[in-house]
Amino acid sequence: MGPWRFVVWFGTVSLLADVVYEGARSITGPLLASLGASSLVVGVVTGAGEAAALGLRLVSGPMADRTRRFWGLAIGGYALTVVSVPLLGVAGVLWATCVLVIAERVGKAVRSPAKDTLLSHATAATGRGRGFAVHEAMDQIGALAGPLLVAGVLALTGDDYGPALGVLAAPGIAVLLLLFWLRARVPDPEAYEREVTAATPGGPAGQDGRLPRAFWTYAAFTAATTTGFATFGVLSYHLVERHLLTATWVPVLYAAAMAVDAVAALATGWLYDRHGPRVLVVLPVLTAGVVMLAFTDTVAIAVAGSLVWGAAMGIQESTLRATVADLVPSGRRATAYGLFAGVVGAASLAGGALIGGLYGYSIPVLITVVAAIQVLAVVLLAVTRGSR
């Protein structure tokens, strides 16, 4: 199987998985609110979920490099996610639902360093930016379909979350079947990168086993911009609690944001392969724009803010990951992905609490604080470029 076919098939796995977990994430805010959660609880739980998805990679990343069992970790992580999501619809109490929201994100933590490393080997042959961007765009087909499926079931059942989440079990089963097939076809994806390395000797700095300085400054930049990035849980909470949208329409908006995500990923991936990390300067701008637009009481402006959120997500989920692969050699890459995600996970938890708390206190103060953090992020990006 050629590298582009591998990218596309792996993208299909992600497409189906995104139907499952993005369908669930699209209604996390309203689901928690229906069980009595406040804006602070929504912010902390969704922030903690993202922190778990990222912070636990400090363990799963080095484990993947040490054991070299990339396929096993990827399959195990996907399995935890596709089991947790249908159970959200039958939990019925706030504490259990919060646990399952975080458990779904733990599944992402288990699989992501291994999955990103497997994908990075193929993108060595296809182009880092383009390969990760195509994978992310396929992600977003699922991220578009999942929320629309959930919205349709909610409309048919009168906003009954049980059937809306239960229907997501079917694509979850398909994820696991396709993963086992792909592992059988391509047991050693690293062969793609070995062929490229043999043809073009050399690689990223840090071949002596140490992670390069540019990696750490890059992680600091990403942490700064993530600290000011609102979760969709808080955005959807605002939309429903201020009566700007009904719970049925929130997944539709999320699907639209995922469509914007795909376009942004493809555009920045293409630009990254030509101009390098400088294209990432747009991310702090978008992050600040989200809170300026989304937390208004005007429907059109708040919806526009959610779409800007989607564009920022597209860059975070594709080009940020491609840059790590370019900064770190193959033998340390899963560890780097784990450490990178751990730093960003701490920022996600801080950001979830910060934005959820400031939202309840003062939206103008929230906007000011986020804008200041994004100025710092731009400075750190400039330092990263200078240390490469």
Coordinates of C-alpha atoms in Angstrom, one line a residue:
M1 CA 0.0 0.0 0.0
G2 CA 1.4 3.4 -1.0
P3 CA 1.8 6.3 1.5
W4 CA -1.1 8.3 0.2
R5 CA -3.4 5.3 0.3
F6 CA -2.3 4.7 3.9
V7 CA -3.1 8.4 4.8
V8 CA -6.5 8.1 3.2
W9 CA -7.4 4.8 4.9
F10 CA -6.2 6.1 8.2
G11 CA -8.3 9.2 7.5
T12 CA -11.3 6.9 7.0
V13 CA -10.7 5.5 10.5
S14 CA -10.6 9.0 11.9
L15 CA -13.7 9.9 9.9
L16 CA -15.7 7.2 11.5
A17 CA -14.3 7.9 14.9
D18 CA -15.2 11.5 14.6
V19 CA -18.8 10.6 13.8
V20 CA -18.8 9.0 17.2
Y21 CA -17.0 11.4 19.5
E22 CA -17.6 14.7 17.7
G23 CA -21.3 13.8 17.6
A24 CA -21.1 13.5 21.4
R25 CA -19.0 16.6 21.9
S26 CA -21.4 18.7 19.9
I27 CA -24.0 18.3 22.7
T28 CA -21.8 18.0 25.8
G29 CA -22.6 21.5 27.0
P30 CA -26.4 21.2 26.7
L31 CA -26.3 17.6 28.0
L32 CA -24.4 18.7 31.2
A33 CA -26.7 21.7 31.6
S34 CA -29.7 19.4 31.4
L35 CA -28.4 17.5 34.4
G36 CA -27.9 20.7 36.4
A37 CA -24.3 21.8 35.6
S38 CA -23.3 25.5 35.9
S39 CA -21.1 27.3 33.4
L40 CA -18.2 26.8 35.7
V41 CA -18.8 23.0 35.9
V42 CA -19.1 22.8 32.1
G43 CA -15.9 24.8 31.6
V44 CA -14.0 22.7 34.2
V45 CA -15.3 19.3 32.9
T46 CA -14.7 20.0 29.3
G47 CA -11.3 21.6 30.1
A48 CA -10.4 18.6 32.3
G49 CA -11.5 16.3 29.4
E50 CA -9.1 18.1 27.1
A51 CA -6.4 18.1 29.7
A52 CA -6.8 14.3 30.1
A53 CA -6.7 13.9 26.3
L54 CA -3.5 15.8 26.2
G55 CA -1.8 15.4 29.6
L56 CA -2.0 11.6 29.8
R57 CA 0.0 11.4 26.6
L58 CA 3.0 12.1 28.8
V59 CA 2.6 8.4 29.7
S60 CA 1.3 7.0 26.4
G61 CA 3.9 8.8 24.2
P62 CA 7.0 7.4 25.9
M63 CA 5.3 4.1 26.2
A64 CA 4.8 4.0 22.5
D65 CA 8.4 4.8 21.8
R66 CA 9.6 2.3 24.4
T67 CA 7.4 -0.7 23.4
R68 CA 7.1 0.2 19.7
R69 CA 3.5 -1.1 19.9
F70 CA 2.0 1.8 18.0
W71 CA -0.9 -0.3 16.5
G72 CA -1.9 -1.8 19.8
L73 CA -2.1 1.6 21.6
A74 CA -4.0 3.1 18.7
I75 CA -6.6 0.3 18.7
G76 CA -6.9 0.3 22.5
G77 CA -7.5 4.1 22.6
Y78 CA -10.1 4.0 19.9
A79 CA -11.9 1.1 21.7
L80 CA -12.2 3.2 24.9
T81 CA -13.7 6.1 23.1
V82 CA -16.3 4.2 21.1
V83 CA -17.4 2.3 24.2
S84 CA -17.7 5.5 26.4
V85 CA -19.8 7.6 24.0
P86 CA -23.0 5.4 23.8
L87 CA -23.0 5.1 27.6
L88 CA -23.3 8.9 27.9
G89 CA -26.9 8.6 26.7
V90 CA -27.9 6.2 29.6
A91 CA -25.8 7.6 32.5
G92 CA -28.7 9.9 33.7
V93 CA -26.8 11.6 36.5
L94 CA -24.3 14.5 36.4
W95 CA -21.3 12.8 38.1
A96 CA -21.4 9.7 35.9
T97 CA -21.8 11.8 32.7
C98 CA -18.8 13.9 33.7
V99 CA -16.8 10.7 34.2
L100 CA -17.7 9.4 30.8
V101 CA -17.0 12.7 29.1
I102 CA -13.5 12.5 30.6
A103 CA -13.2 8.8 29.8
E104 CA -13.8 9.4 26.1
R105 CA -11.0 11.9 26.1
V106 CA -8.7 9.4 27.9
G107 CA -9.2 7.1 25.0
K108 CA -7.8 9.9 22.8
A109 CA -4.8 10.2 25.1
V110 CA -4.0 6.5 24.8
R111 CA -4.1 6.4 21.0
S112 CA -2.9 9.8 19.8
P113 CA 0.9 9.7 20.2
A114 CA 0.9 6.3 18.5
K115 CA -1.6 7.3 15.8
D116 CA 0.3 10.6 15.1
T117 CA 3.6 8.7 14.8
L118 CA 2.1 6.1 12.4
L119 CA 0.7 8.9 10.3
S120 CA 4.0 10.9 10.5
H121 CA 5.8 8.1 8.8
A122 CA 3.5 8.2 5.8
T123 CA 3.5 12.0 5.6
A124 CA 7.3 12.0 5.3
A125 CA 6.6 10.8 1.8
T126 CA 3.5 12.8 1.0
G127 CA 4.6 16.2 2.6
R128 CA 4.0 16.9 6.3
G129 CA 1.5 19.7 5.8
R130 CA -0.5 18.1 3.0
G131 CA -0.6 14.7 4.6
F132 CA -1.8 15.9 8.0
A133 CA -4.2 18.3 6.4
V134 CA -5.8 15.6 4.2
H135 CA -6.1 13.4 7.3
E136 CA -7.7 16.3 9.3
A137 CA -10.1 17.1 6.4
M138 CA -11.3 13.5 6.4
D139 CA -11.7 13.8 10.2
Q140 CA -14.0 16.7 9.6
I141 CA -16.2 14.8 7.2
G142 CA -17.0 12.6 10.2
A143 CA -17.1 15.7 12.5
L144 CA -19.7 17.1 10.2
A145 CA -21.8 13.9 9.8
G146 CA -21.7 13.0 13.6
P147 CA -23.4 16.2 14.9
L148 CA -25.9 16.2 12.0
L149 CA -26.8 12.6 12.9
V150 CA -27.2 13.6 16.5
A151 CA -29.3 16.7 15.6
G152 CA -31.6 14.5 13.5
V153 CA -32.2 12.0 16.2
L154 CA -32.7 14.8 18.8
A155 CA -35.3 16.3 16.4
L156 CA -37.1 13.0 16.0
T157 CA -37.1 12.1 19.6
G158 CA -37.9 15.5 21.2
D159 CA -34.4 16.2 22.5
D160 CA -33.9 12.7 24.0
Y161 CA -30.2 12.3 24.5
G162 CA -30.3 8.5 24.9
P163 CA -31.1 7.5 21.3
A164 CA -29.0 10.4 19.9
L165 CA -25.9 9.0 21.6
G166 CA -26.8 5.3 21.3
V167 CA -26.9 5.5 17.5
L168 CA -23.2 6.3 17.5
A169 CA -22.3 2.7 18.5
A170 CA -22.6 1.6 14.9
P171 CA -19.7 3.7 13.4
G172 CA -17.7 2.8 16.5
I173 CA -17.8 -0.9 15.6
A174 CA -16.7 0.0 12.1
V175 CA -13.7 1.9 13.5
L176 CA -12.4 -1.2 15.2
L177 CA -12.9 -3.5 12.2
L178 CA -11.1 -1.1 9.9
L179 CA -8.2 -0.7 12.2
F180 CA -7.6 -4.4 12.4
W181 CA -7.7 -4.6 8.6
L182 CA -5.3 -1.7 8.2
R183 CA -2.8 -3.1 10.7
A184 CA -2.8 -6.4 8.8
R185 CA -2.1 -4.6 5.5
V186 CA 0.6 -2.2 6.8
P187 CA 2.2 -3.7 10.0
D188 CA 5.3 -1.3 9.7
P189 CA 4.4 2.2 8.5
E190 CA 7.9 3.4 9.5
A191 CA 9.1 1.8 6.2
Y192 CA 7.6 4.8 4.4
E193 CA 9.9 7.2 6.2
R194 CA 13.0 4.9 6.0
E195 CA 12.7 5.1 2.2
V196 CA 12.6 8.9 2.2
T197 CA 15.5 9.1 4.7
A198 CA 17.6 6.8 2.6
A199 CA 17.0 9.0 -0.5
T200 CA 17.6 12.3 1.4
P201 CA 20.0 11.8 4.3
G202 CA 19.6 14.1 7.3
G203 CA 16.8 15.0 9.6
P204 CA 15.6 17.2 12.4
A205 CA 17.9 18.3 15.2
G206 CA 18.2 16.2 18.3
Q207 CA 19.4 12.9 16.8
D208 CA 21.4 12.3 20.0
G209 CA 18.2 11.5 21.8
R210 CA 17.5 15.0 23.2
L211 CA 14.5 17.0 22.1
P212 CA 15.6 20.1 20.3
R213 CA 15.3 23.6 21.8
A214 CA 12.9 24.6 19.1
F215 CA 10.5 21.9 20.2
W216 CA 10.2 23.3 23.7
T217 CA 9.7 26.9 22.6
Y218 CA 7.1 25.7 20.1
A219 CA 5.3 23.8 22.9
A220 CA 5.3 27.0 24.9
F221 CA 3.7 28.9 22.0
T222 CA 1.0 26.3 21.6
A223 CA 0.3 26.3 25.4
A224 CA -0.1 30.0 25.4
T225 CA -2.5 30.1 22.5
T226 CA -4.4 27.1 23.9
T227 CA -4.9 28.8 27.3
G228 CA -7.1 31.4 25.6
F229 CA -9.0 29.0 23.5
A230 CA -12.6 28.5 24.6
T231 CA -14.1 24.9 24.5
F232 CA -17.2 24.4 22.4
G233 CA -18.9 23.2 25.6
V234 CA -18.7 26.8 26.9
L235 CA -19.7 28.3 23.6
S236 CA -22.7 26.0 23.3
Y237 CA -23.6 26.7 26.9
H238 CA -23.7 30.4 26.1
L239 CA -25.9 29.8 23.0
V240 CA -28.5 27.7 24.8
E241 CA -28.6 29.6 28.2
R242 CA -28.9 33.0 26.5
H243 CA -31.7 31.5 24.3
L244 CA -29.8 32.2 21.1
L245 CA -30.1 28.6 19.8
T246 CA -32.1 25.6 20.9
A247 CA -30.3 22.4 21.9
T248 CA -31.4 20.8 18.6
W249 CA -29.6 23.5 16.5
V250 CA -26.3 23.4 18.5
P251 CA -25.1 20.2 16.8
V252 CA -25.9 21.8 13.4
L253 CA -23.7 24.7 14.2
Y254 CA -21.0 22.4 15.4
A255 CA -21.2 20.6 12.1
A256 CA -20.7 23.9 10.3
A257 CA -17.7 24.7 12.4
M258 CA -16.2 21.3 11.5
A259 CA -16.7 22.1 7.8
V260 CA -14.7 25.3 8.4
D261 CA -12.2 23.3 10.3
A262 CA -11.6 21.1 7.2
V263 CA -11.1 24.0 4.9
A264 CA -8.7 25.8 7.3
A265 CA -6.7 22.6 7.7
L266 CA -6.2 22.1 4.0
A267 CA -5.4 25.8 3.4
T268 CA -2.8 26.0 6.2
G269 CA -1.3 22.6 5.4
W270 CA -0.7 23.7 1.9
L271 CA 0.8 27.0 3.1
Y272 CA 2.9 25.2 5.7
D273 CA 4.7 23.0 3.1
R274 CA 5.7 26.2 1.2
H275 CA 6.3 28.8 4.0
G276 CA 6.9 26.8 7.2
P277 CA 5.7 27.6 10.7
R278 CA 5.3 31.3 10.1
V279 CA 1.7 30.5 8.9
L280 CA 0.8 29.7 12.5
V281 CA 0.7 33.4 13.4
V282 CA -3.0 33.3 12.3
L283 CA -3.8 31.0 15.2
P284 CA -3.6 33.5 18.1
V285 CA -5.5 36.0 16.0
L286 CA -8.4 33.5 15.5
T287 CA -8.3 32.5 19.2
A288 CA -8.8 36.0 20.3
G289 CA -11.5 36.5 17.7
V290 CA -13.5 33.6 19.1
V291 CA -14.2 35.2 22.5
M292 CA -14.8 38.6 20.9
L293 CA -17.5 37.2 18.7
A294 CA -19.0 34.1 20.3
F295 CA -19.9 35.6 23.7
T296 CA -22.3 38.3 22.3
D297 CA -26.1 38.2 22.6
T298 CA -26.5 38.7 18.8
V299 CA -27.2 35.4 17.1
A300 CA -25.4 36.1 13.8
I301 CA -22.2 37.3 15.6
A302 CA -22.2 34.5 18.1
V303 CA -22.6 32.0 15.2
A304 CA -19.7 33.7 13.4
G305 CA -17.6 33.3 16.5
S306 CA -18.3 29.5 16.6
L307 CA -17.2 29.3 12.9
V308 CA -14.0 31.1 13.8
W309 CA -13.6 28.5 16.5
G310 CA -13.8 25.9 13.8
A311 CA -11.1 27.5 11.8
A312 CA -8.8 27.6 14.8
M313 CA -9.5 24.0 15.5
G314 CA -8.5 23.0 12.0
I315 CA -5.1 24.6 12.5
Q316 CA -4.6 23.0 15.9
E317 CA -5.5 19.5 14.7
S318 CA -3.3 19.5 11.6
T319 CA -0.5 22.0 11.1
L320 CA 0.5 22.0 14.8
R321 CA 1.0 18.3 14.7
A322 CA 2.9 18.5 11.3
T323 CA 5.4 20.9 12.9
V324 CA 6.2 18.5 15.7
A325 CA 7.1 15.8 13.2
D326 CA 9.4 18.2 11.4
L327 CA 11.1 19.3 14.6
V328 CA 11.8 15.8 16.2
P329 CA 13.5 12.7 14.7
S330 CA 11.5 9.5 14.3
G331 CA 13.0 7.6 17.3
R332 CA 11.7 10.2 19.8
R333 CA 8.6 11.3 18.0
A334 CA 5.9 9.6 20.0
T335 CA 7.6 10.9 23.2
A336 CA 7.7 14.4 21.7
Y337 CA 4.0 14.1 20.8
G338 CA 3.3 13.0 24.4
L339 CA 5.3 15.8 26.0
F340 CA 3.9 18.4 23.6
A341 CA 0.3 17.3 24.4
G342 CA 1.1 17.2 28.2
V343 CA 2.1 20.9 28.1
V344 CA -0.9 21.8 26.0
G345 CA -3.1 19.7 28.3
A346 CA -2.2 21.8 31.3
A347 CA -3.0 24.8 29.3
S348 CA -6.4 23.3 28.3
L349 CA -7.3 22.7 31.9
A350 CA -6.2 26.2 32.9
G351 CA -8.0 27.7 29.9
G352 CA -11.2 25.8 30.6
A353 CA -11.4 27.0 34.2
L354 CA -10.3 30.5 33.2
I355 CA -12.8 31.0 30.4
G356 CA -15.6 29.3 32.3
G357 CA -15.0 31.3 35.4
L358 CA -14.5 34.7 33.7
Y359 CA -17.6 34.1 31.5
G360 CA -19.7 34.0 34.7
Y361 CA -17.8 37.1 36.1
S362 CA -17.4 39.5 33.2
I363 CA -17.3 38.9 29.5
P364 CA -15.3 42.2 28.8
V365 CA -12.7 41.1 31.3
L366 CA -12.6 37.6 29.6
I367 CA -12.0 39.2 26.2
T368 CA -9.2 41.4 27.5
V369 CA -7.4 38.6 29.3
V370 CA -7.6 36.3 26.2
A371 CA -6.3 39.0 23.9
A372 CA -3.3 39.6 26.2
I373 CA -2.4 35.9 26.3
Q374 CA -2.5 35.8 22.5
V375 CA 0.0 38.7 22.2
L376 CA 2.3 36.5 24.3
A377 CA 1.7 33.6 22.0
V378 CA 2.8 35.6 19.0
V379 CA 6.1 36.5 20.7
L380 CA 6.8 32.9 21.6
L381 CA 6.2 31.9 17.9
A382 CA 8.8 34.4 16.9
V383 CA 11.2 32.9 19.4
T384 CA 10.5 29.4 18.0
R385 CA 11.3 30.5 14.5
G386 CA 14.5 32.1 15.6
S387 CA 15.7 28.9 17.5
R388 CA 15.2 26.4 14.6

